[in-house]
Short mmCIF file of C-alpha atoms in Angstrom, two decimals:
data_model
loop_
_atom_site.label_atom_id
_atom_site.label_comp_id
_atom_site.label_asym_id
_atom_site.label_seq_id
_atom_site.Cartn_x
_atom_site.Cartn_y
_atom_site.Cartn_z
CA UNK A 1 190.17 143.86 124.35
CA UNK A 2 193.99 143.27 123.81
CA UNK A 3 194.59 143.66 127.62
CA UNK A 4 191.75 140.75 128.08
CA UNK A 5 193.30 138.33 125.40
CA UNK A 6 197.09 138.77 126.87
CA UNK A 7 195.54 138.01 130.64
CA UNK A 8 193.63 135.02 129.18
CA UNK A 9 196.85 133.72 127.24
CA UNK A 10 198.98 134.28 130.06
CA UNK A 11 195.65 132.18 132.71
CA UNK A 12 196.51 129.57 129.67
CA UNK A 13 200.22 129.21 130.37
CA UNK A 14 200.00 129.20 134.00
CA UNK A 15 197.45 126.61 133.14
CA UNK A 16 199.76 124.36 131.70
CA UNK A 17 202.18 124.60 133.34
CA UNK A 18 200.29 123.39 136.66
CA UNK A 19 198.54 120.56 134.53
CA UNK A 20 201.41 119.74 132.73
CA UNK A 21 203.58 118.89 136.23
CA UNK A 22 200.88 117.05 137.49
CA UNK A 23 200.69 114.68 134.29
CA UNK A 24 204.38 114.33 133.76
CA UNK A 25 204.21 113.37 137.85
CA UNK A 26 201.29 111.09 137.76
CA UNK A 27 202.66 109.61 134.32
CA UNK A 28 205.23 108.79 136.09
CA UNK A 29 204.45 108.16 139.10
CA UNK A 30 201.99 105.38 137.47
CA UNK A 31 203.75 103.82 135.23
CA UNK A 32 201.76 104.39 132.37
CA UNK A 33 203.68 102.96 129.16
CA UNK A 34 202.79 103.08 125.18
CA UNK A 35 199.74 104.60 123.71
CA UNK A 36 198.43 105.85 127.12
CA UNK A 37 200.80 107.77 127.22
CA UNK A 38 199.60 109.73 124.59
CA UNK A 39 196.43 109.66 125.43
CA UNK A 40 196.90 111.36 128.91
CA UNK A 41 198.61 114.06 127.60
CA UNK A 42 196.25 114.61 124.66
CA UNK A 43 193.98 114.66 127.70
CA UNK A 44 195.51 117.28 129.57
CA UNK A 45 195.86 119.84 126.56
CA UNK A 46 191.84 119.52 125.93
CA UNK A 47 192.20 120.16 129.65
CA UNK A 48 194.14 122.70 129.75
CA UNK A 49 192.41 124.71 126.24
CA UNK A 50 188.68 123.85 128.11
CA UNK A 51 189.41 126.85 130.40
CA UNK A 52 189.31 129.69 128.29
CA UNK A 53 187.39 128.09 125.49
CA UNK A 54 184.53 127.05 128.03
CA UNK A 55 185.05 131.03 129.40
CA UNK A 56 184.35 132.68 125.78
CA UNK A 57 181.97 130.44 124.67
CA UNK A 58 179.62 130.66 128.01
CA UNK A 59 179.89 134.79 127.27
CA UNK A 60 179.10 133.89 123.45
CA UNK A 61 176.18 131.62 123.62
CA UNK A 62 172.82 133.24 123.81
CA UNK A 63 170.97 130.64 125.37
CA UNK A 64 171.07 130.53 129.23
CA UNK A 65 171.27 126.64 129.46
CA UNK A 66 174.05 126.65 126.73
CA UNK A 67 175.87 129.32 129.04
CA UNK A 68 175.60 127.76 132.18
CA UNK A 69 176.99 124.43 130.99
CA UNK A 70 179.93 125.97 129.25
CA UNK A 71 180.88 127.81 132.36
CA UNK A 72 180.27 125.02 134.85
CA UNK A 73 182.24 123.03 132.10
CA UNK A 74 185.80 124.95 132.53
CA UNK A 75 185.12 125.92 135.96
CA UNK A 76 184.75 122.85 137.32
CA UNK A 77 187.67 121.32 135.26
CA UNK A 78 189.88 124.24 136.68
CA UNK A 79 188.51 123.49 139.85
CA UNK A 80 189.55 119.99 140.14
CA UNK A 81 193.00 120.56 138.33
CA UNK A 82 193.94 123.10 141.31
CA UNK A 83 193.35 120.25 143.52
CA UNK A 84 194.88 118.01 142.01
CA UNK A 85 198.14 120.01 141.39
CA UNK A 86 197.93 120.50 145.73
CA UNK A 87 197.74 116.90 146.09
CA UNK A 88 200.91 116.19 143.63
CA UNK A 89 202.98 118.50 145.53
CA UNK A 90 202.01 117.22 148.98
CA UNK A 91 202.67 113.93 147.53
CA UNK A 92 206.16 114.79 146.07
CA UNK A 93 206.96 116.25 149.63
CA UNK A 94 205.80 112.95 151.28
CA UNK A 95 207.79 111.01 148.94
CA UNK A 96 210.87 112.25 150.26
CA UNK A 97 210.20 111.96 153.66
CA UNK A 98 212.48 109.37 155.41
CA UNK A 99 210.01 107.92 157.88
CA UNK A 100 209.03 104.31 157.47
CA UNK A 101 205.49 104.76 157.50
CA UNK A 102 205.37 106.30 154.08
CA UNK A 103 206.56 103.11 152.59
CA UNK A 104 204.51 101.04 155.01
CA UNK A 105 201.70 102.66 153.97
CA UNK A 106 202.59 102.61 149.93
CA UNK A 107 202.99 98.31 150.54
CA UNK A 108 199.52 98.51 152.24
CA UNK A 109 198.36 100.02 149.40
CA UNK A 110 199.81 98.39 146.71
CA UNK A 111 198.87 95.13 147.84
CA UNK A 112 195.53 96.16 148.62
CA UNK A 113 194.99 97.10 144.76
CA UNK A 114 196.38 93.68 143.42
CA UNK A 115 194.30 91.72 146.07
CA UNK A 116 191.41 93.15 143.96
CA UNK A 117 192.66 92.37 140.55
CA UNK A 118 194.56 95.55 139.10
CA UNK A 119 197.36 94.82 136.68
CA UNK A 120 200.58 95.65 138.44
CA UNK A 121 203.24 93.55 137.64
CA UNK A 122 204.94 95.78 135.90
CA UNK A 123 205.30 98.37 138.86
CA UNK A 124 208.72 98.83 140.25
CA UNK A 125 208.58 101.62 142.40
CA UNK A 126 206.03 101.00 144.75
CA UNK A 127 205.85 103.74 146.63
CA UNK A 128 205.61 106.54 143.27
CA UNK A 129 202.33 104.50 142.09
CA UNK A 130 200.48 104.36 145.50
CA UNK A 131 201.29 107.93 146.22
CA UNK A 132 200.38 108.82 142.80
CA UNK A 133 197.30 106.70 143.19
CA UNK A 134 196.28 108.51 146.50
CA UNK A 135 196.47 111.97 144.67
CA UNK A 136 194.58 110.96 141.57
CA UNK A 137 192.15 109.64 144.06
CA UNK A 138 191.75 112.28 146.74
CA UNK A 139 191.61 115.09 144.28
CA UNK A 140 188.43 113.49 143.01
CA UNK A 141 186.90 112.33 146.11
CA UNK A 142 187.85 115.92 147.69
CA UNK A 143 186.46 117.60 144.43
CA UNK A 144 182.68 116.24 144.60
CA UNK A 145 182.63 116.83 147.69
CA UNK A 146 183.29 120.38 146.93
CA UNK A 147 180.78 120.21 144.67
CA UNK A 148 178.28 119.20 146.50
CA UNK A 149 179.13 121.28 149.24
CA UNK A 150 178.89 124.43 146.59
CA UNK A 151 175.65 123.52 145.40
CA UNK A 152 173.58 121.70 149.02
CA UNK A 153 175.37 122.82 151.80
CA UNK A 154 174.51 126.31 152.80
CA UNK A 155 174.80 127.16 156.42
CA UNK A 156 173.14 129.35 159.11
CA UNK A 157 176.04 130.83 161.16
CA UNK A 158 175.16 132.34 164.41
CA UNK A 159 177.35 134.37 166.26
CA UNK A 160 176.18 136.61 169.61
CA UNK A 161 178.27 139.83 169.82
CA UNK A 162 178.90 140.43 173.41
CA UNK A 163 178.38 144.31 173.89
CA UNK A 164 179.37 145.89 177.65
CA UNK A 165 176.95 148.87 178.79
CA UNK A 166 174.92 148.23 175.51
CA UNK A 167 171.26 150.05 175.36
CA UNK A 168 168.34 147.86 176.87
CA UNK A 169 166.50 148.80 173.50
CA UNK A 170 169.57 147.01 170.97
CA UNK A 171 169.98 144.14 173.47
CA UNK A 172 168.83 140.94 170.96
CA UNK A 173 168.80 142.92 167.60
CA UNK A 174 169.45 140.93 164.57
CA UNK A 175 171.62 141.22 161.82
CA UNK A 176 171.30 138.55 158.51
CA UNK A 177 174.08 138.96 156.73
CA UNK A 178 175.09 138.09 153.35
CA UNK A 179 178.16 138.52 151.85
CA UNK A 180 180.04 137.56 148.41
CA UNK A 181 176.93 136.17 146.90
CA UNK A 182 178.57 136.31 142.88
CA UNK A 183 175.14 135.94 141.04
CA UNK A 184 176.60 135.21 137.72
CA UNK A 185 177.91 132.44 135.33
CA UNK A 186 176.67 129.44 137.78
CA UNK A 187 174.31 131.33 140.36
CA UNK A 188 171.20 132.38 139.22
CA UNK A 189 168.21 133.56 141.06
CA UNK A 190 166.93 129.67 142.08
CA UNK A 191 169.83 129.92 144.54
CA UNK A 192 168.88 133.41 145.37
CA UNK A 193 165.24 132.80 146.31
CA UNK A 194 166.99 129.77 148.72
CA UNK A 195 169.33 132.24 150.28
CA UNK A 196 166.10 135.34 150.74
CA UNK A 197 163.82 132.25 152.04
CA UNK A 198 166.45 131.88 154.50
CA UNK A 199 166.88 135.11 155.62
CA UNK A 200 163.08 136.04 156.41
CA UNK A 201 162.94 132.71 158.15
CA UNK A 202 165.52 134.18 161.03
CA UNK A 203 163.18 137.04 161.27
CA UNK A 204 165.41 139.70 160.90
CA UNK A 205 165.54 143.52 162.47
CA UNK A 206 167.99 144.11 159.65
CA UNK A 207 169.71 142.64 156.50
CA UNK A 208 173.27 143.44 155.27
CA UNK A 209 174.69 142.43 152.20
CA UNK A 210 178.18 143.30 152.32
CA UNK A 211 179.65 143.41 148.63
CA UNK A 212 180.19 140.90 145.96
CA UNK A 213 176.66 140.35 144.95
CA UNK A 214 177.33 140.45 140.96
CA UNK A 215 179.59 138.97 138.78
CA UNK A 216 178.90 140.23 135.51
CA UNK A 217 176.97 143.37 133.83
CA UNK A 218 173.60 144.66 134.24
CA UNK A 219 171.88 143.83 131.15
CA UNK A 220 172.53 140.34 131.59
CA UNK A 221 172.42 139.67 134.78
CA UNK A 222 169.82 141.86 136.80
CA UNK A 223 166.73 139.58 136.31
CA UNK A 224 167.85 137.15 138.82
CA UNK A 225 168.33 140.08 141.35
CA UNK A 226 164.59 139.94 141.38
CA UNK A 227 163.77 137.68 144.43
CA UNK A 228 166.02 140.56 146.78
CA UNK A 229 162.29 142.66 146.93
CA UNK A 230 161.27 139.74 148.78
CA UNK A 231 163.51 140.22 152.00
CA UNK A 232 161.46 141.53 154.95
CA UNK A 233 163.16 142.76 157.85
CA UNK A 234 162.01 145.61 160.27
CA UNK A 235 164.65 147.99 159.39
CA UNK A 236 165.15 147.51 155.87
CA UNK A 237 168.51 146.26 153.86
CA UNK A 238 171.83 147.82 153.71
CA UNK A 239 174.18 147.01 150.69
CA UNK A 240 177.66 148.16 150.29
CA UNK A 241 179.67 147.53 147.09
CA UNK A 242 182.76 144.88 146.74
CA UNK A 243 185.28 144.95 144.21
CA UNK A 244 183.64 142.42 141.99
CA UNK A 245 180.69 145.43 141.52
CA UNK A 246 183.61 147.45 140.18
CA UNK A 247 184.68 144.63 137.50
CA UNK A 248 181.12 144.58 136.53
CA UNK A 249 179.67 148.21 135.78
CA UNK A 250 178.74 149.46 139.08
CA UNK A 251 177.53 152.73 138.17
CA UNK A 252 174.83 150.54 136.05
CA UNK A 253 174.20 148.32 138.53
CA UNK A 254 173.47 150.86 142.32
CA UNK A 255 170.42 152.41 140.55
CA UNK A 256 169.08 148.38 140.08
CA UNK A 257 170.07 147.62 143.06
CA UNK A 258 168.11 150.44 144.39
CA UNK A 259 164.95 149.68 142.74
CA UNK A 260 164.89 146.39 144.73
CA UNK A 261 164.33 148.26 147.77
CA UNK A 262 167.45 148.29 149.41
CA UNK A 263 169.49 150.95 150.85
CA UNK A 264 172.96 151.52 149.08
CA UNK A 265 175.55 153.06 151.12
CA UNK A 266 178.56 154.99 149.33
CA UNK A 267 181.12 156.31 152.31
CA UNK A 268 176.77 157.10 154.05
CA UNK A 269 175.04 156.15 157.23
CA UNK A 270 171.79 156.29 158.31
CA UNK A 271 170.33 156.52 161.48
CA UNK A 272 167.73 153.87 163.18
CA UNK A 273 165.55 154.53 165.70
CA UNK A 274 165.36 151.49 168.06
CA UNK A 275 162.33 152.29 170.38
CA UNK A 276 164.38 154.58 172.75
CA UNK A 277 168.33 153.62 171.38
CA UNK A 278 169.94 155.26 168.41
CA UNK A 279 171.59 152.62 165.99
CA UNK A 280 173.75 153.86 163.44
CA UNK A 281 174.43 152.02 159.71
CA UNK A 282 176.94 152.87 157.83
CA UNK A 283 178.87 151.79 154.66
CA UNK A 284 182.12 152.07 152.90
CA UNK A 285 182.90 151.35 149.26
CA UNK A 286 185.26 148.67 148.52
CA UNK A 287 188.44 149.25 150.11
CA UNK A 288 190.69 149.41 146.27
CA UNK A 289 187.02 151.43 144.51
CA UNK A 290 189.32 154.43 144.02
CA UNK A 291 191.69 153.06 142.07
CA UNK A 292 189.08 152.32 139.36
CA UNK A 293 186.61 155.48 140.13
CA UNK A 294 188.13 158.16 142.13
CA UNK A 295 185.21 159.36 143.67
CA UNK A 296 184.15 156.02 145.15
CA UNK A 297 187.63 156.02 147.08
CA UNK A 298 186.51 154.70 150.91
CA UNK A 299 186.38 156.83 153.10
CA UNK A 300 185.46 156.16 157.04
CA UNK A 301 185.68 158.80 158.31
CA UNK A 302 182.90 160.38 156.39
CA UNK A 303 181.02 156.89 156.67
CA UNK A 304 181.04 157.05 160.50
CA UNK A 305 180.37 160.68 160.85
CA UNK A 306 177.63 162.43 162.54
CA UNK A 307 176.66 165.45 164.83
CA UNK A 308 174.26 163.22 166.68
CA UNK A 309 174.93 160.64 169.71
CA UNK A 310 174.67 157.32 169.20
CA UNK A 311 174.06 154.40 171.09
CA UNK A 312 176.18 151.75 168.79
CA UNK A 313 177.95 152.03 165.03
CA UNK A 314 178.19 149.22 162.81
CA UNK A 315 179.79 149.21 159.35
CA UNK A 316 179.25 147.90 156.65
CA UNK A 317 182.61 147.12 154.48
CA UNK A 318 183.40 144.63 151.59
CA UNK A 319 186.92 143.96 152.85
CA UNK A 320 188.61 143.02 156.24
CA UNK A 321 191.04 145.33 156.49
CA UNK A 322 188.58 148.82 156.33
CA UNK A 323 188.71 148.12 159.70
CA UNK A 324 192.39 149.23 160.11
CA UNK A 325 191.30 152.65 159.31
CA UNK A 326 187.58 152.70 160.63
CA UNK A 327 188.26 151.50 164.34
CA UNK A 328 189.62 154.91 164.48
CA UNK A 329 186.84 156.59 163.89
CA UNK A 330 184.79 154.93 166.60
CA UNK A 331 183.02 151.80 164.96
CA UNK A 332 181.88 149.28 167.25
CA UNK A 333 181.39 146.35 164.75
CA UNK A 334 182.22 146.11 161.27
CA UNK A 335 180.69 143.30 159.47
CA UNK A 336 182.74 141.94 156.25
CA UNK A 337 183.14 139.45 153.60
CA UNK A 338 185.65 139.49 150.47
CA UNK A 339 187.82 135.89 151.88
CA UNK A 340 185.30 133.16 151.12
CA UNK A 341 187.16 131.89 154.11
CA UNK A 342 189.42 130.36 151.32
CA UNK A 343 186.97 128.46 149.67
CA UNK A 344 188.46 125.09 148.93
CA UNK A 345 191.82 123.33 149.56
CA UNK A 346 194.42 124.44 149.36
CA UNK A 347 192.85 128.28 149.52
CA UNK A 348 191.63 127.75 152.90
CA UNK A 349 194.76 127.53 154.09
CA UNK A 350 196.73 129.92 152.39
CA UNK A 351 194.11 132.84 152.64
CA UNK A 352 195.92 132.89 156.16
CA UNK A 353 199.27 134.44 154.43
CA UNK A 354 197.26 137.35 153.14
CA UNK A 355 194.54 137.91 155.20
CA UNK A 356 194.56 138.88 158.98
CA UNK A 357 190.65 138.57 159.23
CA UNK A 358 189.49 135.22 157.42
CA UNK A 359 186.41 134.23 158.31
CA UNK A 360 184.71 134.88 162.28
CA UNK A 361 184.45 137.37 164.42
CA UNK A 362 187.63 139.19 165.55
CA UNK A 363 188.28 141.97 167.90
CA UNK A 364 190.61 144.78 166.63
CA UNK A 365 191.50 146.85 169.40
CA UNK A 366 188.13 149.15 170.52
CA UNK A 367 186.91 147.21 167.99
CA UNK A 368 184.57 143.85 166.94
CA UNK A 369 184.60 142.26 162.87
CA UNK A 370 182.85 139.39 161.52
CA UNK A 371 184.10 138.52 158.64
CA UNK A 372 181.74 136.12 156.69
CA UNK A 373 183.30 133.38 154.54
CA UNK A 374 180.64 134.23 152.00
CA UNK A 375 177.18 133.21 150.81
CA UNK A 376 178.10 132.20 146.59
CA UNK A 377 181.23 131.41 145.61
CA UNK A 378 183.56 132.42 142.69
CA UNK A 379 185.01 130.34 140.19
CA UNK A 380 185.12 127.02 140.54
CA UNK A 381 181.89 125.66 141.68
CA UNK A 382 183.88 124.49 144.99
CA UNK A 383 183.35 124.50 149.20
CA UNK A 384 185.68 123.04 150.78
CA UNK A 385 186.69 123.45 154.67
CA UNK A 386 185.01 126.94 154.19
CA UNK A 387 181.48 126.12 153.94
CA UNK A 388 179.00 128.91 152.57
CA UNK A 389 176.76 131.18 155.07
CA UNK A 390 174.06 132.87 155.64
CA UNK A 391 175.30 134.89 158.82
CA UNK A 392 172.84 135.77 161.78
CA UNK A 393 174.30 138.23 164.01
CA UNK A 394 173.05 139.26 167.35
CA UNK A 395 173.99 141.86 169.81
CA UNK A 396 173.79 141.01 173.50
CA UNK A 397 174.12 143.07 176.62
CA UNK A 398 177.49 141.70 178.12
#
């Protein structure tokens, strides 16, 4: 309990810091004088406390409703304030840029807002209000957009994997997969039934779900895993854990997920018999598992094993970079989630510093990953340039 209050306290100074900047930028930047003053940055500190306070009381309240508005409540706010931190940096960056059209276009804009009536005469510097002005007003046009991209946009990716000397029999099988799904403080099972609707529509001959499905524990959550019994595919559904499973109790939550009818896969495979091809499934636990149980450590090599031929290997593996170790062991496609493809500006592009495998499918020497930029998302209620997915996979004699 101490270790969670110190993280939270230190989430709150980070916090402030980031919302603080922004204010003192945008304060500014705007040329706000007197009592507004005051009331911005009385503003920012409910801000800023909203976070955590939202957090505790959305694990506190007992009533579902009352839960899901406290947590889309800081989320959201956190959400917009990480945007809008982005846009005051760019912004400073611009500022100091010595090309004309920067002031050209802070002029444009300036003028354009007195032309329809805003009180500006006491503006000096020009260019610090419109630039200010375009922040304030990006970060809220690019947040609803997020929003509503989070909550309405959820996309069928299809992606043929192009497979030389591959077995008549496992030329067209299809793989739905799902990946990073975080059923939790703002997904419930509504979104779930969407997302299984979805998935028998494609007709699948199997369904993955690569990690991430839970954000939370068992007792409070595993109702709304309900609508999973209603997948139907013709080889059944394969689940591998993510590290989010870990953060919530998974040794509670594999025997639930079991009783929905779906396959688990700890470091396992299992073979498929594909008329008169051999498919092999297999599944690693989340790439850091062993650093919070020791005997879910991944492990490939036992994942991929078996005496028997095979006609083609996938894996199943929460995280990109199993396939560093895996390709070694003779995997011909690993399918993966774990990036969100970033998620929202600016995550989508800085997930490219620590990721080599984003979102897509890659090849990785002998080799193929698709990495899928997730079917949820985490946090902040937020899509942006990394839409969600429902991925439909489909291997093709090359």
């Amino acid at each position: 309990m101490k270790t969670f209050f110190l993280f939270l306290s230190i989430l709150t100074s980070l916090l402030g810091l980031t919302y603080f900047y922004s204010g003192f930028r945008l304060v500014e930047g705007l040329a706000i004088r007197g009592a507004a003053v005051w009331v911005v940055w009385i503003g920012l500190a409910l801000a800023v406390v909203l976070v955590p306070v939202s957090y505790l009381l959305s694990k506190l309240s007992k009533r579902e409703k009352l839960q899901t508005f406290f947590a889309y409540l800081g989320l959201t706010n956190f959400g917009f304030f990480t945007i809008l931190f982005s846009f005051v940096l760019l912004m400073d960056f611009v500022s100091i840029l010595p090309f004309g059209f920067v002031s050209d276009y802070a002029n444009q804009l300036f003028g354009f807002l007195v032309h329809l009536g805003f009180p500006l005469d006491g503006v000096s510097e020009i260019k610090a209000f419109s630039l200010a002005f375009t922040s304030i007003l990006l970060s809220t046009g690019f947040s609803s957009l997020g929003f509503i991209n989070a909550h309405v946009r959820l996309t069928t990716k299809r992606v043929s994997v192009k497979v030389k000397d591959l077995h008549p029999d496992l030329d067209g099988f299809t793989i739905v997969q799902i990946s990073d799904v975080h059923i939790g403080p703002t997904i419930k099972g509504k979104f779930l039934e969407r997302v299984v609707r979805r998935i028998n529509f494609q007709n699948p001959d199997l369904v993955a779900i690569t990690g991430d499905l839970v954000d939370g524990p068992v007792s409070v959550l595993k109702k709304y895993l309900k609508p999973l019994q209603g997948i139907q595919s013709k080889f059944g559904t394969f689940y591998v854990t993510g590290n989010h499973e870990y953060y919530s109790g998974v040794l509670e939550w594999l025997p639930e997920i079991r009783s929905l009818g779906i396959s688990v896969l700890l470091n396992q495979n299992q073979k498929l018999k594909v008329n008169s091809s051999t498919l092999l499934v297999a599944g690693v636990t989340d790439l850091h598992a062993g650093r919070i149980l020791r005997n879910h450590q991944t492990n490939p090599r036992a994942a991929l094993e078996t005496n028997d031929p095979c006609d083609y290997k996938i894996l199943l593996a929460h995280q990109p970079n199993s396939i560093l170790e895996a390709e070694k062991f003779g995997v011909d496609l690993q399918l993966s989630g774990h990036t969100h493809g970033g998620q929202y500006f600016p995550g989508n592009i800085l997930i490219y510093l620590f990721q080599r495998f984003v979102a897509g499918l890659h090849t990785y020497k002998t080799s193929k990953i698709y990495v899928s930029r997730g079917t949820g998302y985490w946090g902040p209620p937020i899509r942006l340039g990394a839409p969600s997915e429902i991925s439909v996979i489909r291997l093709v004699r090359e």
